[in-house]
PDB file of C-alpha atoms in Angstrom:
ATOM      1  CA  UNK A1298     -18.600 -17.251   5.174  1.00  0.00           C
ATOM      2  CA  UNK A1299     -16.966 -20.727   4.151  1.00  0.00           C
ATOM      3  CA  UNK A1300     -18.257 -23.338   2.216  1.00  0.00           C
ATOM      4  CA  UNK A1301     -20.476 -26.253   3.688  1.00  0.00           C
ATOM      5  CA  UNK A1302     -19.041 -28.959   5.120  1.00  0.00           C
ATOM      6  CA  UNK A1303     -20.550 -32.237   6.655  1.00  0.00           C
ATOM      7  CA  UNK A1304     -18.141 -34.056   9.356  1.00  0.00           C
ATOM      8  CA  UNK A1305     -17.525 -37.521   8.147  1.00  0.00           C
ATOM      9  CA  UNK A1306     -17.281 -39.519  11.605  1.00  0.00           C
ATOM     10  CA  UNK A1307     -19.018 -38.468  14.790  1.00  0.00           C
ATOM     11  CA  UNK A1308     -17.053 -35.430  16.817  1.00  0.00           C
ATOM     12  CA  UNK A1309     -17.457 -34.351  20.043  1.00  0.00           C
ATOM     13  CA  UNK A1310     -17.203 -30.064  20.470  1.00  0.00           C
ATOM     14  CA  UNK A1311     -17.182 -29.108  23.747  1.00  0.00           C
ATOM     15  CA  UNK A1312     -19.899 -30.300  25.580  1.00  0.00           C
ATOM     16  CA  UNK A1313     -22.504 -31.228  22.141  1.00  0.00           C
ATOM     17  CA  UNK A1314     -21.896 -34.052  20.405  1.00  0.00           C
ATOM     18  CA  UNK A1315     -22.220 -34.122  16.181  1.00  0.00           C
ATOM     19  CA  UNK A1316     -23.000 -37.153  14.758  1.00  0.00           C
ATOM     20  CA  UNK A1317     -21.630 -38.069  10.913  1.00  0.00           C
ATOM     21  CA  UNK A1318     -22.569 -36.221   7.986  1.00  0.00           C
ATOM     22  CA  UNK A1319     -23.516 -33.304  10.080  1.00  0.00           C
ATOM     23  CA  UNK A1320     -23.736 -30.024   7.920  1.00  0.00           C
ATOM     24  CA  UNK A1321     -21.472 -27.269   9.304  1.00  0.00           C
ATOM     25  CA  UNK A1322     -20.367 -23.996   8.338  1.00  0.00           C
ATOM     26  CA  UNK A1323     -16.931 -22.072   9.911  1.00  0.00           C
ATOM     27  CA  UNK A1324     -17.926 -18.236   9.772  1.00  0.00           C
ATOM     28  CA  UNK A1325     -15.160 -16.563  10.905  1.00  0.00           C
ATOM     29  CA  UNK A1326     -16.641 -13.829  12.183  1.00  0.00           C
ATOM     30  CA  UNK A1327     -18.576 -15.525  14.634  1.00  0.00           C
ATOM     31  CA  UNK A1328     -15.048 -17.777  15.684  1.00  0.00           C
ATOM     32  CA  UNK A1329     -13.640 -14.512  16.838  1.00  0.00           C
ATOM     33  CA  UNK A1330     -16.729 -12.706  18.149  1.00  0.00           C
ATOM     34  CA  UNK A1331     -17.552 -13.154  22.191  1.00  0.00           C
ATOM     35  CA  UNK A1332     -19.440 -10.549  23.800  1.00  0.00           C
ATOM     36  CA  UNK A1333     -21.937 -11.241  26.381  1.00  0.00           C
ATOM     37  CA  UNK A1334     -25.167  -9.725  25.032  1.00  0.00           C
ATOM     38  CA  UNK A1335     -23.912 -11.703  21.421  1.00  0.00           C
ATOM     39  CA  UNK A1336     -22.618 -14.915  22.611  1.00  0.00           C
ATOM     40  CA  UNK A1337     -24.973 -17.731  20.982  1.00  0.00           C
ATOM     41  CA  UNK A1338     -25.409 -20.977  20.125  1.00  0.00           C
ATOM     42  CA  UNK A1339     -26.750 -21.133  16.320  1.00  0.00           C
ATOM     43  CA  UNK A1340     -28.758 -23.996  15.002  1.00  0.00           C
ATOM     44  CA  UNK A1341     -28.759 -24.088  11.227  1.00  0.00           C
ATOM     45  CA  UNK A1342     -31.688 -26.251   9.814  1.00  0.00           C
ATOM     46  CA  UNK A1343     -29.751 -29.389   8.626  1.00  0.00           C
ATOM     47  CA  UNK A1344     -30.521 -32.549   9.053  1.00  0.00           C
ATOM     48  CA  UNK A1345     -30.434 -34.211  12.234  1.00  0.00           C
ATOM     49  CA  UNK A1346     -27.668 -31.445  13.287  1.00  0.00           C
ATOM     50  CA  UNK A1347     -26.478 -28.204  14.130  1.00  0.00           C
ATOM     51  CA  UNK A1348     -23.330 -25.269  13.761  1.00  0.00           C
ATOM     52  CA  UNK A1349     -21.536 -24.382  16.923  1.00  0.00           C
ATOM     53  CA  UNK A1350     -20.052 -21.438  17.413  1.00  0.00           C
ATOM     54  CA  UNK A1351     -17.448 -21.295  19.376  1.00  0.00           C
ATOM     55  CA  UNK A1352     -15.689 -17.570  20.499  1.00  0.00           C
ATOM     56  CA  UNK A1353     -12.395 -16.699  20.930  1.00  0.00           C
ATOM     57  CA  UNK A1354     -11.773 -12.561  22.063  1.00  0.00           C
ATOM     58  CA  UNK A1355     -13.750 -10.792  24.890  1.00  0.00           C
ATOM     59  CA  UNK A1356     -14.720  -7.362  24.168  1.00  0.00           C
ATOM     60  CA  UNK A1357     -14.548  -7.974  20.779  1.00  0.00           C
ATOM     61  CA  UNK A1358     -15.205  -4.286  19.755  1.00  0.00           C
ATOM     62  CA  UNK A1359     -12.814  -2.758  21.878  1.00  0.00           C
ATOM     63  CA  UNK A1360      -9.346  -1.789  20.084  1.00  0.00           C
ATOM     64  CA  UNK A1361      -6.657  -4.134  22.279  1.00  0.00           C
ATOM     65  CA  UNK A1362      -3.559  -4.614  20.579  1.00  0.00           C
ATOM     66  CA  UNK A1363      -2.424  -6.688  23.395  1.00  0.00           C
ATOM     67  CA  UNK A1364      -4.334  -9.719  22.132  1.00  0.00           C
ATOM     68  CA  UNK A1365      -1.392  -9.633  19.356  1.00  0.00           C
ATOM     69  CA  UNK A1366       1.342  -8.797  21.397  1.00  0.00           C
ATOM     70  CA  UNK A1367       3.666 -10.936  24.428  1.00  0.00           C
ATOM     71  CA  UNK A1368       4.801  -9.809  27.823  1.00  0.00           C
ATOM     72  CA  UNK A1369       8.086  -8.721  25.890  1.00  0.00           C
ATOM     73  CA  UNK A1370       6.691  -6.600  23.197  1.00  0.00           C
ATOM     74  CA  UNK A1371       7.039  -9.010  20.334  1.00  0.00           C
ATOM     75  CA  UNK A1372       3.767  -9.823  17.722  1.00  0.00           C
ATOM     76  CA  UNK A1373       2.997 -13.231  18.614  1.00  0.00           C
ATOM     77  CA  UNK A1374       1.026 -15.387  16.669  1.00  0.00           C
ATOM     78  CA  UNK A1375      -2.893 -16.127  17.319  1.00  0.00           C
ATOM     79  CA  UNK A1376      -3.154 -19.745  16.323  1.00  0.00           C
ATOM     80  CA  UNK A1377      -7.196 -18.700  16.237  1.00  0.00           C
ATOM     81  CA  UNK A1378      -7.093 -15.606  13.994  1.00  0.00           C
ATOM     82  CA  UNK A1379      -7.632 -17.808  10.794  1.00  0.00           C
ATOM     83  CA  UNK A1380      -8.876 -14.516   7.917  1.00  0.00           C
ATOM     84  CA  UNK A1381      -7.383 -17.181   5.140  1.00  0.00           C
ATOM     85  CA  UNK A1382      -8.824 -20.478   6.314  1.00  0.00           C
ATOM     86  CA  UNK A1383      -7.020 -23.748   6.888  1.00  0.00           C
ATOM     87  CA  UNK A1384      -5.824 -26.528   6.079  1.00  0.00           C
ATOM     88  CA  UNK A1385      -7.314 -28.619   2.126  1.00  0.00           C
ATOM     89  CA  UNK A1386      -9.733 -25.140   1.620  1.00  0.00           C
ATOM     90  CA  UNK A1387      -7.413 -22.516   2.763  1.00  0.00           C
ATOM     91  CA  UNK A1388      -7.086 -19.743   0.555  1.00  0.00           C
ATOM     92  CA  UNK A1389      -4.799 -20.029  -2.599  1.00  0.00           C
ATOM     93  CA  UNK A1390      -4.152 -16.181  -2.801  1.00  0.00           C
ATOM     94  CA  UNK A1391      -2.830 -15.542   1.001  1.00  0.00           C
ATOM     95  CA  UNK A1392       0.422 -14.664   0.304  1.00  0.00           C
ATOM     96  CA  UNK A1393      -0.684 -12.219  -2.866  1.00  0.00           C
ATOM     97  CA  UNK A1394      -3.803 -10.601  -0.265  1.00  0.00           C
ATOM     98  CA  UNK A1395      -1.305  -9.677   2.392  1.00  0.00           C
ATOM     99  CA  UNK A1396       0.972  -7.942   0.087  1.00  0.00           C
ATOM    100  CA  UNK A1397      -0.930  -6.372  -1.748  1.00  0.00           C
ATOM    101  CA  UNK A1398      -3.249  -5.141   1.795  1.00  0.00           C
ATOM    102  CA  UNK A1399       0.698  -4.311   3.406  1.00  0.00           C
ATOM    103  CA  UNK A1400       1.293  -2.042  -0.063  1.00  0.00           C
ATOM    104  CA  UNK A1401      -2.155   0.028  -0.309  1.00  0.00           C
ATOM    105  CA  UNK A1402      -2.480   0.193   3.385  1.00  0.00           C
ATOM    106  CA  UNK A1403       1.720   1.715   3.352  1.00  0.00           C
ATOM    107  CA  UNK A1404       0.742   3.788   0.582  1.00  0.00           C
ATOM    108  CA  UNK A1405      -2.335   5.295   2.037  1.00  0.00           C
ATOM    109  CA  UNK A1406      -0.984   5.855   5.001  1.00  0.00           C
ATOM    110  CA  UNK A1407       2.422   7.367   3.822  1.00  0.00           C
ATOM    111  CA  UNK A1408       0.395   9.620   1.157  1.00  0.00           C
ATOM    112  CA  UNK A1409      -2.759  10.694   2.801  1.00  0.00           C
ATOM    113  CA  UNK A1410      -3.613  11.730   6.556  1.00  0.00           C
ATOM    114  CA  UNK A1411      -6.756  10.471   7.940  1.00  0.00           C
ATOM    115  CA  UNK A1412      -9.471  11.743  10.231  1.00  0.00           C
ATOM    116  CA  UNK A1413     -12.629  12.024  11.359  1.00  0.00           C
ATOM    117  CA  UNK A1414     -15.158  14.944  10.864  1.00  0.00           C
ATOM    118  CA  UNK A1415     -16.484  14.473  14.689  1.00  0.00           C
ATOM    119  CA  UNK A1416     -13.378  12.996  17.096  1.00  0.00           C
ATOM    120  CA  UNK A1417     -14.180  10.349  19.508  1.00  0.00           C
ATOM    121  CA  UNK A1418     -17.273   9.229  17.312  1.00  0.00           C
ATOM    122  CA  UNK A1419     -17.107   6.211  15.358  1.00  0.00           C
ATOM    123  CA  UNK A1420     -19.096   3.926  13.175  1.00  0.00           C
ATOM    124  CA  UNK A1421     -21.373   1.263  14.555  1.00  0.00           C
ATOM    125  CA  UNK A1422     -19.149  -2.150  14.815  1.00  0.00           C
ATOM    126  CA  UNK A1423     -22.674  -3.892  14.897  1.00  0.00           C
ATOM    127  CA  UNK A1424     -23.485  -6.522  12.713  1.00  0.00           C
ATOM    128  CA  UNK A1425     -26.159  -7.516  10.621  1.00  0.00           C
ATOM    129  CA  UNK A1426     -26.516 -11.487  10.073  1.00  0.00           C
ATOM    130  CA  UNK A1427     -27.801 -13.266   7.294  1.00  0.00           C
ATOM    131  CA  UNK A1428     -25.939 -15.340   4.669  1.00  0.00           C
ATOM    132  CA  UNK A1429     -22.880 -13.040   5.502  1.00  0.00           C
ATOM    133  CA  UNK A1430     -22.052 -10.812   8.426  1.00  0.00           C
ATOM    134  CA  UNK A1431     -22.366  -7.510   6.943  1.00  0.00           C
ATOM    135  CA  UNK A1432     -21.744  -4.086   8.836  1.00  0.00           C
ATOM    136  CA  UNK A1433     -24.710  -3.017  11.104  1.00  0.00           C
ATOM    137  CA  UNK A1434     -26.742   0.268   9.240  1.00  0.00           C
ATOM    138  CA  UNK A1435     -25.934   3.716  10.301  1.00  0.00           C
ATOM    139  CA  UNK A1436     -26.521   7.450   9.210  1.00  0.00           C
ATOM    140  CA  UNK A1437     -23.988   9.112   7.458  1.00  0.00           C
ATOM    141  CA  UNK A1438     -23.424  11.630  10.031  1.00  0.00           C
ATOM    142  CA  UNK A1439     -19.859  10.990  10.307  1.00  0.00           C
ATOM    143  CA  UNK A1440     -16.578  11.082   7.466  1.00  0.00           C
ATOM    144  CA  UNK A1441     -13.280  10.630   7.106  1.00  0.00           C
ATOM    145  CA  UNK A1442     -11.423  13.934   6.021  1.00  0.00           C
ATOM    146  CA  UNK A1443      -8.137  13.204   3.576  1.00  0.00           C
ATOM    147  CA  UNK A1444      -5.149  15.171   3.313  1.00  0.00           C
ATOM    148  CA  UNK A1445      -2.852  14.951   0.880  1.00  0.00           C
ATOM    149  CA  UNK A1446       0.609  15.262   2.638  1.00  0.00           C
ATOM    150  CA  UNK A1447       2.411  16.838  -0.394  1.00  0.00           C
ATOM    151  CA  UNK A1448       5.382  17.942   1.664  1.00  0.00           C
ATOM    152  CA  UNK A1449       6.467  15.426   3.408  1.00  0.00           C
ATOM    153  CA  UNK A1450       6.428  12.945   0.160  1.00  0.00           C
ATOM    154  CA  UNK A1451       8.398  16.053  -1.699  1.00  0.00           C
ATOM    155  CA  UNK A1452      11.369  16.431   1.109  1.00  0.00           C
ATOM    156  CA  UNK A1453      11.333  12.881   1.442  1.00  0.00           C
ATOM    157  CA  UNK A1454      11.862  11.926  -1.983  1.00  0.00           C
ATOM    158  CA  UNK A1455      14.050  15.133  -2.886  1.00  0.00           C
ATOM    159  CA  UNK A1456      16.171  13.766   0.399  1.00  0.00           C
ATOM    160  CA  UNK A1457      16.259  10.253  -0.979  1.00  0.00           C
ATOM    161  CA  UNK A1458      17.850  11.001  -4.238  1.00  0.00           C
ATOM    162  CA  UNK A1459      20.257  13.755  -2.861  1.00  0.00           C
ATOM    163  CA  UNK A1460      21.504  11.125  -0.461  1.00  0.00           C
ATOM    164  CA  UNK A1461      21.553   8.565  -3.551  1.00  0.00           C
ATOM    165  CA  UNK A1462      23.392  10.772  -5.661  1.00  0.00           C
ATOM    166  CA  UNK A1463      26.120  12.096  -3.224  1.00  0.00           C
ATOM    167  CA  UNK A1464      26.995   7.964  -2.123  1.00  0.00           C
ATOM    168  CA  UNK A1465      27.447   7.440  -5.891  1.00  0.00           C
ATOM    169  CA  UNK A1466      29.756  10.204  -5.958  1.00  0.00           C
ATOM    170  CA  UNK A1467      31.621   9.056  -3.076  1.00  0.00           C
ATOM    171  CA  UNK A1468      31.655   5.304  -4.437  1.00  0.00           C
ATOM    172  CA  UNK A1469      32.737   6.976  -7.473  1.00  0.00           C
ATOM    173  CA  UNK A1470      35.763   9.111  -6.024  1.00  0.00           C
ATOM    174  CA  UNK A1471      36.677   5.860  -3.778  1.00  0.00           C
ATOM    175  CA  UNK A1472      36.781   3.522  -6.662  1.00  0.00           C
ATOM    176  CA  UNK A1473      39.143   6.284  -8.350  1.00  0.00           C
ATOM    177  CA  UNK A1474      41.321   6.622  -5.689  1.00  0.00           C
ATOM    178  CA  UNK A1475      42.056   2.799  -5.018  1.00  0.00           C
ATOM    179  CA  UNK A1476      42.487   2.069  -8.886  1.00  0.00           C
ATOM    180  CA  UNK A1477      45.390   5.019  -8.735  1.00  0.00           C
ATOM    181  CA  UNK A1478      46.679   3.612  -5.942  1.00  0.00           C
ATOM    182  CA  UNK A1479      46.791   0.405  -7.272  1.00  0.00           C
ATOM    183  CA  UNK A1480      48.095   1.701 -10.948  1.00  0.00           C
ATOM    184  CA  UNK A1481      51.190   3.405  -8.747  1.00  0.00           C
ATOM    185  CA  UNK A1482      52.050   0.542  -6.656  1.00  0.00           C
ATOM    186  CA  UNK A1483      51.589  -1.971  -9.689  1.00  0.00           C
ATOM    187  CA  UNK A1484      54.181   0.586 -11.566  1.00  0.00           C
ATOM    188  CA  UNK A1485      56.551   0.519  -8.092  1.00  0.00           C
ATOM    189  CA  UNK A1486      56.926  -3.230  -8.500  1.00  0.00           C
ATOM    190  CA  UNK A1487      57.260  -3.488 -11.875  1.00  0.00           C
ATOM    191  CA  UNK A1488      59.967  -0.760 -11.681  1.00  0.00           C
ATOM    192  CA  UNK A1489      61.723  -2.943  -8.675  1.00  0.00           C
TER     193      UNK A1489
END
């Protein structure tokens, strides 16, 4: 959930028009969220006004890459996918959150393997709503099993630094060889 804000001349959205100093809040979650049983209207109780929500994805709990991705293949950018905010109140620590979520995510991923105790079953994507969306209740009949994948981190690492050491050696036997070469034909044209 963002901050209040209060528009400071009148704006039309959509169809509903929002007279100055109207209270709104942007809740992301509900920016992105479109589903038919869900889609609503909201009216907060401020002043003379009200929040519109406005949605952006159909099927909002179905996994669908393709929202992210062209015709070609390529990522392309969703100008509506806004986790960070915009613009004056945007978040200062954007750049810092998405490294640090690219590092634990890589490292969790490259260290453990992840499943489920009960495949095809997930969570509830429900939410509840109140000051913030929070997830919807459930029963813990479900987990997610960890695996530690030892191995693979072992034979990658133990391949890493053989391949490491063996370049050095050849750097090392090339750098040799050129600075003899170079020593000989320095001595050839000095003895010319």
């Amino acid at each position: 959930m963002n901050l209040p804000h209060e528009t400071t001349c009148p704006v039309e959205v959509g169809k509903w028009s929002l007279p100055a100093h109207t209270g709104v809040i942007a809740q992301i979650s509900n920016v992105l969220y479109d589903d038919e049983a869900s889609t609503y209207l909201r009216f907060f109780p401020f002043p003379d006004d009200c929040l519109i929500v406005v949605s952006v994805f159909p099927s909002p709990l179905t996994f669908d890459p393709s929202r992210f991705i062209d015709d070609n293949g390529k990522l392309k950018k969703v100008e509506e996918l806004i986790p960070f905010s915009i613009g004056k109140r945007q978040c200062l620590g954007e750049a810092l959150a998405r490294m640090e979520l690219f590092l634990f995510t890589a490292n969790l991923l490259n260290r453990f393997e992840l499943s489920c105790v009960r495949a095809g079953e997930s969570p509830s994507m429900k939410k509840s709503f109140g000051t913030t969306a929070q997830p919807h209740p459930y029963r813990y009949d479900w987990a997610i099993i960890v695996h530690k994948r030892m191995a693979l981190s072992v034979f990658l690492m133990t391949s890493l630094i053989t391949l490491l050491v063996n370049m050095a050696s050849y750097m090392a036997a090339e750098m040799m060889t050129y600075a003899l070469q170079k020593q000989v034909s320095d001595s050839k044209v000095k003895n010319s």
